[in-house]
PDB file of C-alpha atoms in Angstrom:
ATOM      1  CA  MET A  71      30.059 -67.371 -62.685  1.00 74.00           C
ATOM      2  CA  ILE A  72      27.396 -65.077 -63.715  1.00 86.00           C
ATOM      3  CA  GLU A  73      27.142 -61.630 -63.354  1.00 89.00           C
ATOM      4  CA  LEU A  74      25.065 -58.485 -63.357  1.00 90.00           C
ATOM      5  CA  ARG A  75      25.864 -58.001 -67.189  1.00 90.00           C
ATOM      6  CA  HIS A  76      24.728 -61.682 -68.169  1.00 93.00           C
ATOM      7  CA  LEU A  77      21.380 -61.747 -66.160  1.00 92.00           C
ATOM      8  CA  ARG A  78      20.763 -57.937 -67.873  1.00 89.00           C
ATOM      9  CA  THR A  79      21.466 -59.629 -71.124  1.00 91.00           C
ATOM     10  CA  LEU A  80      19.163 -62.515 -70.774  1.00 92.00           C
ATOM     11  CA  SER A  81      16.536 -60.281 -69.755  1.00 89.00           C
ATOM     12  CA  ALA A  82      16.476 -58.198 -73.048  1.00 87.00           C
ATOM     13  CA  LEU A  83      16.831 -61.006 -74.829  1.00 90.00           C
ATOM     14  CA  SER A  84      13.986 -62.537 -73.086  1.00 89.00           C
ATOM     15  CA  GLU A  85      11.905 -58.877 -73.678  1.00 83.00           C
ATOM     16  CA  THR A  86      12.966 -58.561 -77.675  1.00 83.00           C
ATOM     17  CA  GLY A  87      13.354 -61.864 -78.729  1.00 85.00           C
ATOM     18  CA  SER A  88      16.190 -60.866 -80.907  1.00 85.00           C
ATOM     19  CA  ILE A  89      19.766 -61.131 -80.779  1.00 88.00           C
ATOM     20  CA  SER A  90      20.430 -57.610 -82.651  1.00 84.00           C
ATOM     21  CA  LEU A  91      17.901 -56.114 -80.763  1.00 82.00           C
ATOM     22  CA  ALA A  92      19.076 -57.772 -76.653  1.00 86.00           C
ATOM     23  CA  ALA A  93      22.296 -56.184 -78.194  1.00 85.00           C
ATOM     24  CA  GLN A  94      21.241 -52.488 -78.623  1.00 77.00           C
ATOM     25  CA  ARG A  95      19.296 -52.590 -75.618  1.00 79.00           C
ATOM     26  CA  VAL A  96      22.283 -53.662 -73.233  1.00 83.00           C
ATOM     27  CA  HIS A  97      24.746 -51.774 -75.545  1.00 78.00           C
ATOM     28  CA  LEU A  98      26.573 -54.589 -77.037  1.00 84.00           C
ATOM     29  CA  THR A  99      27.990 -55.525 -80.601  1.00 87.00           C
ATOM     30  CA  GLN A 100      26.193 -58.921 -81.418  1.00 87.00           C
ATOM     31  CA  SER A 101      29.134 -60.589 -81.479  1.00 90.00           C
ATOM     32  CA  ALA A 102      29.684 -59.453 -77.640  1.00 90.00           C
ATOM     33  CA  LEU A 103      26.081 -60.606 -76.694  1.00 91.00           C
ATOM     34  CA  SER A 104      26.886 -63.655 -78.274  1.00 90.00           C
ATOM     35  CA  HIS A 105      29.907 -64.390 -76.402  1.00 92.00           C
ATOM     36  CA  GLN A 106      28.054 -63.901 -73.437  1.00 92.00           C
ATOM     37  CA  ILE A 107      25.657 -66.692 -74.132  1.00 92.00           C
ATOM     38  CA  LYS A 108      28.199 -68.640 -75.590  1.00 92.00           C
ATOM     39  CA  ALA A 109      29.975 -68.728 -72.040  1.00 91.00           C
ATOM     40  CA  LEU A 110      26.795 -69.050 -69.913  1.00 93.00           C
ATOM     41  CA  GLN A 111      26.184 -72.222 -72.240  1.00 92.00           C
ATOM     42  CA  GLU A 112      29.083 -73.758 -71.655  1.00 90.00           C
ATOM     43  CA  HIS A 113      29.518 -73.213 -68.239  1.00 91.00           C
ATOM     44  CA  TYR A 114      26.242 -74.710 -67.560  1.00 91.00           C
ATOM     45  CA  GLN A 115      26.132 -77.174 -70.083  1.00 92.00           C
ATOM     46  CA  LEU A 116      22.403 -75.714 -71.240  1.00 92.00           C
ATOM     47  CA  PRO A 117      21.490 -74.910 -73.983  1.00 93.00           C
ATOM     48  CA  LEU A 118      20.113 -71.107 -72.782  1.00 93.00           C
ATOM     49  CA  ILE A 119      18.147 -69.961 -76.409  1.00 91.00           C
ATOM     50  CA  GLN A 120      17.293 -71.163 -79.715  1.00 90.00           C
ATOM     51  CA  ARG A 121      16.900 -69.912 -82.773  1.00 86.00           C
ATOM     52  CA  ASN A 122      14.343 -69.652 -84.940  1.00 81.00           C
ATOM     53  CA  GLY A 123      15.422 -66.991 -88.094  1.00 76.00           C
ATOM     54  CA  HIS A 124      16.234 -64.124 -87.410  1.00 75.00           C
ATOM     55  CA  ALA A 125      14.395 -64.595 -83.673  1.00 83.00           C
ATOM     56  CA  ILE A 126      14.926 -66.832 -80.592  1.00 88.00           C
ATOM     57  CA  GLN A 127      13.637 -68.892 -77.638  1.00 90.00           C
ATOM     58  CA  LEU A 128      14.722 -69.102 -74.411  1.00 93.00           C
ATOM     59  CA  THR A 129      14.957 -72.642 -73.116  1.00 94.00           C
ATOM     60  CA  GLU A 130      13.626 -73.950 -69.748  1.00 94.00           C
ATOM     61  CA  ALA A 131      17.183 -72.844 -68.423  1.00 93.00           C
ATOM     62  CA  GLY A 132      17.209 -69.989 -70.202  1.00 92.00           C
ATOM     63  CA  LYS A 133      13.980 -69.017 -68.293  1.00 93.00           C
ATOM     64  CA  ARG A 134      15.021 -70.136 -65.476  1.00 93.00           C
ATOM     65  CA  LEU A 135      17.920 -67.641 -65.226  1.00 93.00           C
ATOM     66  CA  VAL A 136      15.352 -64.774 -66.448  1.00 91.00           C
ATOM     67  CA  VAL A 137      13.042 -65.488 -63.531  1.00 92.00           C
ATOM     68  CA  LEU A 138      16.651 -64.572 -61.167  1.00 93.00           C
ATOM     69  CA  ALA A 139      17.438 -61.815 -63.545  1.00 90.00           C
ATOM     70  CA  GLU A 140      14.022 -60.503 -62.477  1.00 88.00           C
ATOM     71  CA  LYS A 141      14.262 -60.845 -58.889  1.00 90.00           C
ATOM     72  CA  ILE A 142      18.411 -59.538 -58.389  1.00 91.00           C
ATOM     73  CA  LEU A 143      18.001 -57.185 -60.899  1.00 86.00           C
ATOM     74  CA  GLY A 144      14.905 -55.474 -58.617  1.00 83.00           C
ATOM     75  CA  GLU A 145      17.136 -56.114 -55.352  1.00 88.00           C
ATOM     76  CA  VAL A 146      20.227 -54.380 -57.612  1.00 85.00           C
ATOM     77  CA  GLN A 147      17.589 -51.195 -58.131  1.00 81.00           C
ATOM     78  CA  SER A 148      16.028 -51.202 -54.718  1.00 81.00           C
ATOM     79  CA  ALA A 149      19.344 -50.784 -53.197  1.00 84.00           C
ATOM     80  CA  GLU A 150      20.544 -48.306 -54.692  1.00 77.00           C
ATOM     81  CA  ARG A 151      17.153 -46.548 -54.389  1.00 73.00           C
ATOM     82  CA  ASP A 152      18.195 -46.906 -50.366  1.00 76.00           C
ATOM     83  CA  LEU A 153      21.788 -45.966 -51.049  1.00 75.00           C
ATOM     84  CA  ALA A 154      20.550 -42.691 -52.196  1.00 69.00           C
ATOM     85  CA  LYS A 155      18.449 -41.903 -49.233  1.00 71.00           C
ATOM     86  CA  ILE A 156      21.533 -42.400 -47.181  1.00 62.00           C
ATOM     87  CA  SER A 157      23.099 -40.271 -48.941  1.00 64.00           C
ATOM     88  CA  ARG A 158      20.671 -37.729 -48.595  1.00 63.00           C
ATOM     89  CA  GLN A 159      20.536 -37.424 -52.597  1.00 63.00           C
ATOM     90  CA  ALA A 160      16.478 -38.237 -52.527  1.00 64.00           C
ATOM     91  CA  THR A 161      15.501 -34.967 -52.430  1.00 76.00           C
ATOM     92  CA  GLY A 162      14.652 -32.663 -55.600  1.00 83.00           C
ATOM     93  CA  SER A 163      12.189 -32.306 -58.081  1.00 86.00           C
ATOM     94  CA  LEU A 164      11.066 -33.632 -61.554  1.00 90.00           C
ATOM     95  CA  ARG A 165       9.214 -31.286 -63.355  1.00 93.00           C
ATOM     96  CA  ILE A 166       8.188 -33.339 -66.345  1.00 94.00           C
ATOM     97  CA  VAL A 167       7.266 -31.841 -70.201  1.00 92.00           C
ATOM     98  CA  LEU A 168       5.652 -34.960 -72.307  1.00 89.00           C
ATOM     99  CA  GLU A 169       6.176 -33.491 -76.294  1.00 84.00           C
ATOM    100  CA  CYS A 170       4.472 -36.687 -76.715  1.00 78.00           C
ATOM    101  CA  HIS A 171       0.942 -36.496 -75.426  1.00 78.00           C
ATOM    102  CA  THR A 172       0.103 -39.989 -76.300  1.00 83.00           C
ATOM    103  CA  CYS A 173       2.635 -40.873 -73.728  1.00 86.00           C
ATOM    104  CA  PHE A 174       0.808 -40.427 -70.791  1.00 85.00           C
ATOM    105  CA  ASP A 175      -0.708 -43.581 -70.868  1.00 83.00           C
ATOM    106  CA  TRP A 176       1.805 -45.458 -69.934  1.00 89.00           C
ATOM    107  CA  LEU A 177       3.726 -42.402 -68.425  1.00 91.00           C
ATOM    108  CA  MET A 178       1.025 -42.557 -65.206  1.00 89.00           C
ATOM    109  CA  PRO A 179       1.750 -45.663 -64.138  1.00 88.00           C
ATOM    110  CA  ILE A 180       5.594 -45.324 -63.695  1.00 90.00           C
ATOM    111  CA  MET A 181       4.939 -41.828 -62.396  1.00 90.00           C
ATOM    112  CA  ASP A 182       2.436 -43.313 -59.317  1.00 88.00           C
ATOM    113  CA  ASP A 183       5.254 -45.941 -59.142  1.00 85.00           C
ATOM    114  CA  PHE A 184       8.011 -43.128 -58.642  1.00 87.00           C
ATOM    115  CA  ARG A 185       6.096 -41.787 -55.874  1.00 87.00           C
ATOM    116  CA  GLN A 186       6.649 -44.777 -53.764  1.00 85.00           C
ATOM    117  CA  HIS A 187       9.977 -45.172 -54.319  1.00 84.00           C
ATOM    118  CA  TRP A 188      11.039 -41.423 -53.835  1.00 87.00           C
ATOM    119  CA  PRO A 189       8.229 -39.301 -51.718  1.00 85.00           C
ATOM    120  CA  GLU A 190      10.641 -36.626 -51.231  1.00 84.00           C
ATOM    121  CA  VAL A 191      10.904 -35.792 -54.770  1.00 87.00           C
ATOM    122  CA  GLU A 192       8.303 -33.108 -55.977  1.00 88.00           C
ATOM    123  CA  LEU A 193       6.744 -34.955 -59.290  1.00 89.00           C
ATOM    124  CA  ASP A 194       4.380 -32.597 -61.605  1.00 90.00           C
ATOM    125  CA  LEU A 195       3.812 -32.341 -65.414  1.00 89.00           C
ATOM    126  CA  VAL A 196       4.068 -29.120 -66.920  1.00 89.00           C
ATOM    127  CA  SER A 197       1.350 -28.450 -69.090  1.00 79.00           C
ATOM    128  CA  GLY A 198       0.809 -27.028 -72.628  1.00 76.00           C
ATOM    129  CA  PHE A 199       2.294 -27.334 -76.151  1.00 76.00           C
ATOM    130  CA  TYR A 200       5.532 -25.512 -76.302  1.00 80.00           C
ATOM    131  CA  SER A 201       7.563 -24.738 -79.722  1.00 77.00           C
ATOM    132  CA  ASP A 202      10.341 -25.144 -78.018  1.00 86.00           C
ATOM    133  CA  PRO A 203      10.151 -27.837 -74.764  1.00 89.00           C
ATOM    134  CA  VAL A 204      14.132 -28.489 -74.363  1.00 91.00           C
ATOM    135  CA  SER A 205      14.229 -24.096 -73.323  1.00 92.00           C
ATOM    136  CA  LEU A 206      12.613 -24.960 -70.620  1.00 93.00           C
ATOM    137  CA  LEU A 207      15.148 -26.444 -68.874  1.00 94.00           C
ATOM    138  CA  ARG A 208      17.427 -23.541 -69.795  1.00 92.00           C
ATOM    139  CA  GLN A 209      14.993 -21.983 -67.880  1.00 92.00           C
ATOM    140  CA  ASP A 210      14.426 -24.194 -65.271  1.00 91.00           C
ATOM    141  CA  VAL A 211      10.889 -24.584 -65.927  1.00 91.00           C
ATOM    142  CA  ALA A 212      11.207 -28.279 -66.173  1.00 93.00           C
ATOM    143  CA  ASP A 213      13.622 -30.809 -64.877  1.00 94.00           C
ATOM    144  CA  VAL A 214      12.978 -33.105 -67.716  1.00 94.00           C
ATOM    145  CA  VAL A 215      11.512 -33.153 -71.452  1.00 94.00           C
ATOM    146  CA  ILE A 216      10.062 -36.331 -72.794  1.00 93.00           C
ATOM    147  CA  GLY A 217       9.731 -36.166 -76.854  1.00 89.00           C
ATOM    148  CA  SER A 218      11.612 -36.106 -80.228  1.00 86.00           C
ATOM    149  CA  GLU A 219      14.420 -33.654 -80.026  1.00 83.00           C
ATOM    150  CA  ASN A 220      17.734 -34.757 -80.102  1.00 86.00           C
ATOM    151  CA  LYS A 221      19.534 -31.536 -81.535  1.00 87.00           C
ATOM    152  CA  PRO A 222      23.054 -31.384 -79.539  1.00 88.00           C
ATOM    153  CA  GLN A 223      23.057 -28.144 -76.808  1.00 90.00           C
ATOM    154  CA  GLN A 224      25.371 -26.974 -74.819  1.00 91.00           C
ATOM    155  CA  GLY A 225      24.790 -28.224 -71.111  1.00 92.00           C
ATOM    156  CA  ILE A 226      21.591 -30.672 -72.748  1.00 93.00           C
ATOM    157  CA  VAL A 227      21.555 -34.344 -73.016  1.00 92.00           C
ATOM    158  CA  HIS A 228      19.082 -36.802 -74.737  1.00 92.00           C
ATOM    159  CA  PHE A 229      19.277 -39.977 -73.896  1.00 90.00           C
ATOM    160  CA  PRO A 230      17.329 -42.448 -76.140  1.00 88.00           C
ATOM    161  CA  LEU A 231      14.169 -43.969 -74.765  1.00 89.00           C
ATOM    162  CA  PHE A 232      12.871 -46.233 -77.799  1.00 90.00           C
ATOM    163  CA  ARG A 233      11.999 -46.605 -81.499  1.00 90.00           C
ATOM    164  CA  PHE A 234       7.960 -46.699 -82.380  1.00 93.00           C
ATOM    165  CA  GLU A 235       6.384 -47.025 -85.338  1.00 94.00           C
ATOM    166  CA  ILE A 236       3.626 -44.330 -86.573  1.00 95.00           C
ATOM    167  CA  LEU A 237       0.587 -45.433 -88.032  1.00 96.00           C
ATOM    168  CA  ALA A 238      -2.163 -43.385 -90.422  1.00 97.00           C
ATOM    169  CA  VAL A 239      -4.903 -43.882 -88.596  1.00 97.00           C
ATOM    170  CA  LEU A 240      -8.402 -44.401 -90.675  1.00 97.00           C
ATOM    171  CA  ALA A 241     -12.304 -44.323 -90.301  1.00 97.00           C
ATOM    172  CA  PRO A 242     -13.135 -48.020 -90.691  1.00 96.00           C
ATOM    173  CA  GLY A 243     -14.649 -47.666 -94.487  1.00 94.00           C
ATOM    174  CA  HIS A 244     -12.308 -45.210 -95.548  1.00 96.00           C
ATOM    175  CA  VAL A 245     -11.401 -45.315 -99.114  1.00 94.00           C
ATOM    176  CA  LEU A 246      -8.218 -45.605 -98.259  1.00 95.00           C
ATOM    177  CA  GLY A 247      -8.687 -48.501 -95.914  1.00 94.00           C
ATOM    178  CA  SER A 248      -8.137 -50.782 -98.969  1.00 95.00           C
ATOM    179  CA  LYS A 249      -4.849 -50.156 -99.261  1.00 95.00           C
ATOM    180  CA  LYS A 250      -2.046 -52.321 -97.327  1.00 94.00           C
ATOM    181  CA  VAL A 251       0.218 -48.843 -97.322  1.00 96.00           C
ATOM    182  CA  LEU A 252       0.030 -45.453 -97.634  1.00 97.00           C
ATOM    183  CA  GLU A 253       2.034 -42.930 -99.756  1.00 96.00           C
ATOM    184  CA  ALA A 254       2.753 -39.484 -99.696  1.00 96.00           C
ATOM    185  CA  ALA A 255      -0.080 -38.285-102.423  1.00 95.00           C
ATOM    186  CA  ASP A 256      -2.618 -40.278-100.374  1.00 96.00           C
ATOM    187  CA  PHE A 257      -2.728 -37.582 -97.183  1.00 96.00           C
ATOM    188  CA  ALA A 258      -3.367 -35.766 -99.932  1.00 94.00           C
ATOM    189  CA  GLN A 259      -7.032 -36.598-100.319  1.00 90.00           C
ATOM    190  CA  ASP A 260      -8.247 -35.607 -96.886  1.00 95.00           C
ATOM    191  CA  VAL A 261      -7.779 -33.394 -93.811  1.00 96.00           C
ATOM    192  CA  LEU A 262      -4.451 -34.108 -91.992  1.00 97.00           C
ATOM    193  CA  ILE A 263      -5.370 -34.177 -87.440  1.00 97.00           C
ATOM    194  CA  THR A 264      -2.821 -33.557 -85.293  1.00 95.00           C
ATOM    195  CA  TYR A 265      -1.748 -32.139 -82.273  1.00 91.00           C
ATOM    196  CA  PRO A 266      -1.243 -27.893 -82.168  1.00 88.00           C
ATOM    197  CA  VAL A 267       2.609 -28.323 -82.883  1.00 85.00           C
ATOM    198  CA  PRO A 268       4.463 -26.789 -85.308  1.00 86.00           C
ATOM    199  CA  GLU A 269       4.749 -28.973 -88.450  1.00 89.00           C
ATOM    200  CA  GLU A 270       8.443 -29.409 -88.196  1.00 86.00           C
ATOM    201  CA  ARG A 271       7.910 -31.378 -85.714  1.00 85.00           C
ATOM    202  CA  ILE A 272       5.348 -33.978 -86.762  1.00 91.00           C
ATOM    203  CA  ASP A 273       6.887 -36.527 -88.452  1.00 93.00           C
ATOM    204  CA  LEU A 274       4.514 -37.161 -91.294  1.00 96.00           C
ATOM    205  CA  ILE A 275       5.001 -33.666 -92.515  1.00 96.00           C
ATOM    206  CA  ARG A 276       9.108 -33.580 -92.325  1.00 93.00           C
ATOM    207  CA  GLN A 277       9.822 -37.281 -93.465  1.00 94.00           C
ATOM    208  CA  VAL A 278       7.270 -37.943 -95.971  1.00 96.00           C
ATOM    209  CA  LEU A 279       5.127 -35.053 -96.644  1.00 96.00           C
ATOM    210  CA  ILE A 280       7.628 -32.123 -97.555  1.00 96.00           C
ATOM    211  CA  PRO A 281      10.709 -34.262 -99.161  1.00 95.00           C
ATOM    212  CA  ALA A 282       7.587 -35.741-101.771  1.00 95.00           C
ATOM    213  CA  GLY A 283       6.186 -32.231-102.685  1.00 95.00           C
ATOM    214  CA  VAL A 284       3.215 -33.321-101.273  1.00 94.00           C
ATOM    215  CA  SER A 285       0.617 -30.771-100.105  1.00 94.00           C
ATOM    216  CA  TRP A 286      -1.890 -31.279 -96.544  1.00 94.00           C
ATOM    217  CA  ARG A 287      -4.548 -29.722 -94.710  1.00 95.00           C
ATOM    218  CA  ARG A 288      -4.346 -29.476 -91.494  1.00 96.00           C
ATOM    219  CA  ARG A 289      -6.635 -29.561 -88.442  1.00 96.00           C
ATOM    220  CA  THR A 290      -5.401 -29.592 -84.698  1.00 94.00           C
ATOM    221  CA  THR A 291      -6.696 -30.393 -81.358  1.00 92.00           C
ATOM    222  CA  GLU A 292      -5.369 -31.238 -77.981  1.00 85.00           C
ATOM    223  CA  LEU A 293      -5.923 -34.778 -76.706  1.00 87.00           C
ATOM    224  CA  THR A 294      -5.391 -37.921 -78.533  1.00 90.00           C
ATOM    225  CA  VAL A 295      -8.954 -39.353 -77.631  1.00 91.00           C
ATOM    226  CA  ALA A 296     -10.314 -35.705 -79.600  1.00 94.00           C
ATOM    227  CA  ILE A 297      -8.136 -36.958 -82.722  1.00 95.00           C
ATOM    228  CA  LEU A 298      -9.588 -40.423 -82.581  1.00 95.00           C
ATOM    229  CA  GLN A 299     -13.209 -39.426 -82.424  1.00 96.00           C
ATOM    230  CA  LEU A 300     -12.735 -37.066 -85.066  1.00 96.00           C
ATOM    231  CA  VAL A 301     -10.500 -39.785 -87.795  1.00 97.00           C
ATOM    232  CA  ALA A 302     -13.921 -41.890 -86.092  1.00 96.00           C
ATOM    233  CA  SER A 303     -16.440 -39.540 -87.174  1.00 95.00           C
ATOM    234  CA  ARG A 304     -14.299 -39.482 -90.946  1.00 96.00           C
ATOM    235  CA  ARG A 305     -13.138 -35.886 -90.400  1.00 96.00           C
ATOM    236  CA  GLY A 306      -9.942 -36.894 -91.607  1.00 96.00           C
ATOM    237  CA  ILE A 307      -7.134 -38.913 -90.616  1.00 97.00           C
ATOM    238  CA  ALA A 308      -4.216 -38.951 -88.124  1.00 97.00           C
ATOM    239  CA  ALA A 309      -0.727 -40.631 -87.878  1.00 96.00           C
ATOM    240  CA  LEU A 310      -0.165 -41.841 -84.409  1.00 95.00           C
ATOM    241  CA  PRO A 311       2.003 -44.538 -82.375  1.00 93.00           C
ATOM    242  CA  GLY A 312       1.146 -47.622 -83.035  1.00 91.00           C
ATOM    243  CA  TRP A 313       0.812 -48.331 -79.555  1.00 87.00           C
ATOM    244  CA  GLY A 314      -0.740 -45.721 -78.149  1.00 86.00           C
ATOM    245  CA  ILE A 315      -3.942 -46.705 -80.137  1.00 91.00           C
ATOM    246  CA  LYS A 316      -4.001 -50.112 -79.784  1.00 88.00           C
ATOM    247  CA  ASN A 317      -7.210 -50.124 -77.870  1.00 88.00           C
ATOM    248  CA  TYR A 318      -9.014 -48.386 -80.182  1.00 92.00           C
ATOM    249  CA  LEU A 319      -7.594 -51.214 -83.243  1.00 92.00           C
ATOM    250  CA  ASP A 320      -8.634 -53.928 -81.062  1.00 90.00           C
ATOM    251  CA  TYR A 321     -12.029 -52.498 -80.963  1.00 90.00           C
ATOM    252  CA  GLU A 322     -12.517 -51.450 -84.272  1.00 92.00           C
ATOM    253  CA  TYR A 323     -13.234 -48.132 -83.667  1.00 94.00           C
ATOM    254  CA  VAL A 324     -10.359 -46.944 -85.959  1.00 96.00           C
ATOM    255  CA  ILE A 325      -8.792 -48.727 -88.845  1.00 97.00           C
ATOM    256  CA  ALA A 326      -4.555 -48.515 -89.533  1.00 96.00           C
ATOM    257  CA  ARG A 327      -2.160 -48.352 -92.413  1.00 96.00           C
ATOM    258  CA  ARG A 328       1.750 -48.187 -92.605  1.00 96.00           C
ATOM    259  CA  ILE A 329       3.309 -45.471 -93.676  1.00 97.00           C
ATOM    260  CA  GLY A 330       5.513 -46.561 -96.595  1.00 95.00           C
ATOM    261  CA  ALA A 331       7.284 -50.030 -97.542  1.00 93.00           C
ATOM    262  CA  GLY A 332       9.345 -49.904 -94.486  1.00 92.00           C
ATOM    263  CA  GLY A 333       7.350 -47.775 -92.077  1.00 94.00           C
ATOM    264  CA  LEU A 334       7.514 -44.487 -90.433  1.00 95.00           C
ATOM    265  CA  TRP A 335       9.481 -44.612 -87.887  1.00 94.00           C
ATOM    266  CA  SER A 336      10.071 -42.036 -84.967  1.00 92.00           C
ATOM    267  CA  ASP A 337      12.812 -42.210 -81.966  1.00 91.00           C
ATOM    268  CA  LEU A 338      11.995 -41.221 -78.341  1.00 92.00           C
ATOM    269  CA  TYR A 339      14.262 -38.863 -75.723  1.00 92.00           C
ATOM    270  CA  LEU A 340      14.394 -38.149 -72.543  1.00 93.00           C
ATOM    271  CA  SER A 341      16.688 -34.582 -72.034  1.00 94.00           C
ATOM    272  CA  ILE A 342      17.842 -32.966 -68.980  1.00 94.00           C
ATOM    273  CA  ARG A 343      20.627 -30.348 -68.025  1.00 94.00           C
ATOM    274  CA  GLU A 344      23.845 -31.797 -67.960  1.00 92.00           C
ATOM    275  CA  GLU A 345      24.478 -30.708 -64.083  1.00 91.00           C
ATOM    276  CA  ASP A 346      21.086 -32.701 -63.193  1.00 90.00           C
ATOM    277  CA  ALA A 347      22.766 -36.277 -65.010  1.00 89.00           C
ATOM    278  CA  SER A 348      24.098 -38.240 -61.135  1.00 84.00           C
ATOM    279  CA  LEU A 349      20.847 -37.408 -59.424  1.00 86.00           C
ATOM    280  CA  ARG A 350      20.294 -41.082 -58.616  1.00 85.00           C
ATOM    281  CA  TYR A 351      16.228 -40.384 -58.716  1.00 87.00           C
ATOM    282  CA  LEU A 352      16.664 -39.636 -62.453  1.00 89.00           C
ATOM    283  CA  GLN A 353      18.503 -41.892 -63.109  1.00 87.00           C
ATOM    284  CA  ASP A 354      15.686 -44.606 -61.569  1.00 87.00           C
ATOM    285  CA  PHE A 355      13.353 -42.907 -63.307  1.00 91.00           C
ATOM    286  CA  MET A 356      14.504 -43.598 -66.883  1.00 88.00           C
ATOM    287  CA  GLU A 357      15.707 -46.922 -66.054  1.00 85.00           C
ATOM    288  CA  THR A 358      11.960 -47.540 -64.677  1.00 87.00           C
ATOM    289  CA  ILE A 359      10.551 -46.131 -68.081  1.00 89.00           C
ATOM    290  CA  GLY A 360      12.747 -48.811 -70.120  1.00 84.00           C
ATOM    291  CA  GLN A 361      11.645 -51.470 -67.864  1.00 81.00           C
ATOM    292  CA  VAL A 362       8.301 -50.501 -68.077  1.00 85.00           C
ATOM    293  CA  CYS A 363       8.316 -49.558 -71.058  1.00 88.00           C
ATOM    294  CA  PHE A 364       9.913 -53.068 -73.424  1.00 84.00           C
ATOM    295  CA  ALA A 365       7.687 -54.963 -70.985  1.00 81.00           C
ATOM    296  CA  ARG A 366       4.299 -53.626 -71.980  1.00 84.00           C
ATOM    297  CA  LEU A 367       4.578 -51.797 -74.956  1.00 86.00           C
ATOM    298  CA  ASP A 368       3.584 -53.402 -78.132  1.00 82.00           C
ATOM    299  CA  GLY A 369       5.978 -52.494 -81.388  1.00 83.00           C
ATOM    300  CA  ILE A 370       8.264 -50.301 -79.827  1.00 87.00           C
ATOM    301  CA  ARG A 371      12.152 -51.696 -80.318  1.00 86.00           C
ATOM    302  CA  PRO A 372      15.760 -49.822 -79.396  1.00 83.00           C
ATOM    303  CA  SER A 373      17.139 -47.115 -80.707  1.00 80.00           C
ATOM    304  CA  GLY A 374      19.419 -47.053 -83.435  1.00 63.00           C
ATOM    305  CA  LYS A 375      23.129 -45.395 -82.751  1.00 45.00           C
ATOM    306  CA  LYS A 376      23.442 -42.231 -84.354  1.00 41.00           C
ATOM    307  CA  GLY A 377      27.128 -40.672 -84.896  1.00 33.00           C
ATOM    308  CA  LYS A 378      26.308 -37.312 -84.591  1.00 34.00           C
ATOM    309  CA  GLU A 379      24.305 -37.522 -81.368  1.00 35.00           C
ATOM    310  CA  LYS A 380      27.650 -38.348 -79.632  1.00 35.00           C
ATOM    311  CA  LYS A 381      28.184 -34.731 -79.506  1.00 35.00           C
ATOM    312  CA  GLN A 382      28.132 -32.518 -76.642  1.00 35.00           C
ATOM    313  CA  GLY A 383      26.624 -35.318 -74.596  1.00 37.00           C
ATOM    314  CA  ALA A 384      23.446 -35.684 -76.597  1.00 39.00           C
ATOM    315  CA  GLY A 385      22.112 -39.843 -77.510  1.00 44.00           C
ATOM    316  CA  LYS A 386      23.763 -41.272 -74.473  1.00 43.00           C
ATOM    317  CA  THR A 387      21.525 -44.107 -73.234  1.00 41.00           C
ATOM    318  CA  ALA A 388      19.791 -44.773 -70.180  1.00 43.00           C
ATOM    319  CA  GLY A 389      22.180 -47.852 -69.687  1.00 41.00           C
ATOM    320  CA  GLN A 390      25.290 -44.774 -69.553  1.00 38.00           C
ATOM    321  CA  ILE A 391      24.102 -42.176 -67.106  1.00 34.00           C
ATOM    322  CA  SER A 392      25.823 -42.761 -64.236  1.00 31.00           C
ATOM    323  CA  SER A 393      29.357 -42.337 -66.306  1.00 25.00           C
ATOM    324  CA  ILE A 394      28.658 -38.729 -67.702  1.00 22.00           C
TER     325      ILE A 394
END
């Protein structure tokens, strides 16, 4: 009765604690996911989940099946790696461009793990800031770009990784710290500290300040830790992913506030050449990112579906990669 799709569903429910978010994660409608759970519960004559408003909790039976899912899905992934090696599809290169420089913290352990599973694949980071990082794929300077770009481009596919909230970062005791939520006009009061990237690629500027007609002063630096040091020294304020500043918040080095009533959200994508989409080691790299990030990063969500992302292969998810 139980199938791999059921195990993936249970794993997603365990990690997200939500029917809607789990459905997005495994690319099903909420109705289809609920039907899966209902069928399993009827088969085993046991409840697998308990609802608490919009949230869900796994029962003892559900948790037992999640343990099974962790073992089985891990073995399937391992077997697929071995099959790729047997078929001599385990060599190549993975040159990575990071537009999101706060991603280093979670990407480094993934790269270390990847090297152990795919020792014949050359793994490297392409350093520097680029105005158009996706163009490096067409120039064969890079094999993977991790960033916010998802515009349809011939020969390029963009895979949604996850959605995350961008928070305003302030020094403890900053005058704006008395507010629970910052609005566009608040950012005109201080210097905005950012990475040295074009302003049209900064979510706060593009989605909040420009639409509100708010002017800003800007200072740039290349390192996340430098941004946080400048903020803590009251040289300005910043806007960074919530998961990227968690440790600094825990130690009260800086404080954070939501931007706008609903928060400022952004989607992270992994972009590759369409011709590389069938490479098993690249598929494994994306699958590992999903597994690690949803298990370890606070506050991330599956990326929402947007109709325009379907053009020219854009907006596919890691779970759909083998069908390209």
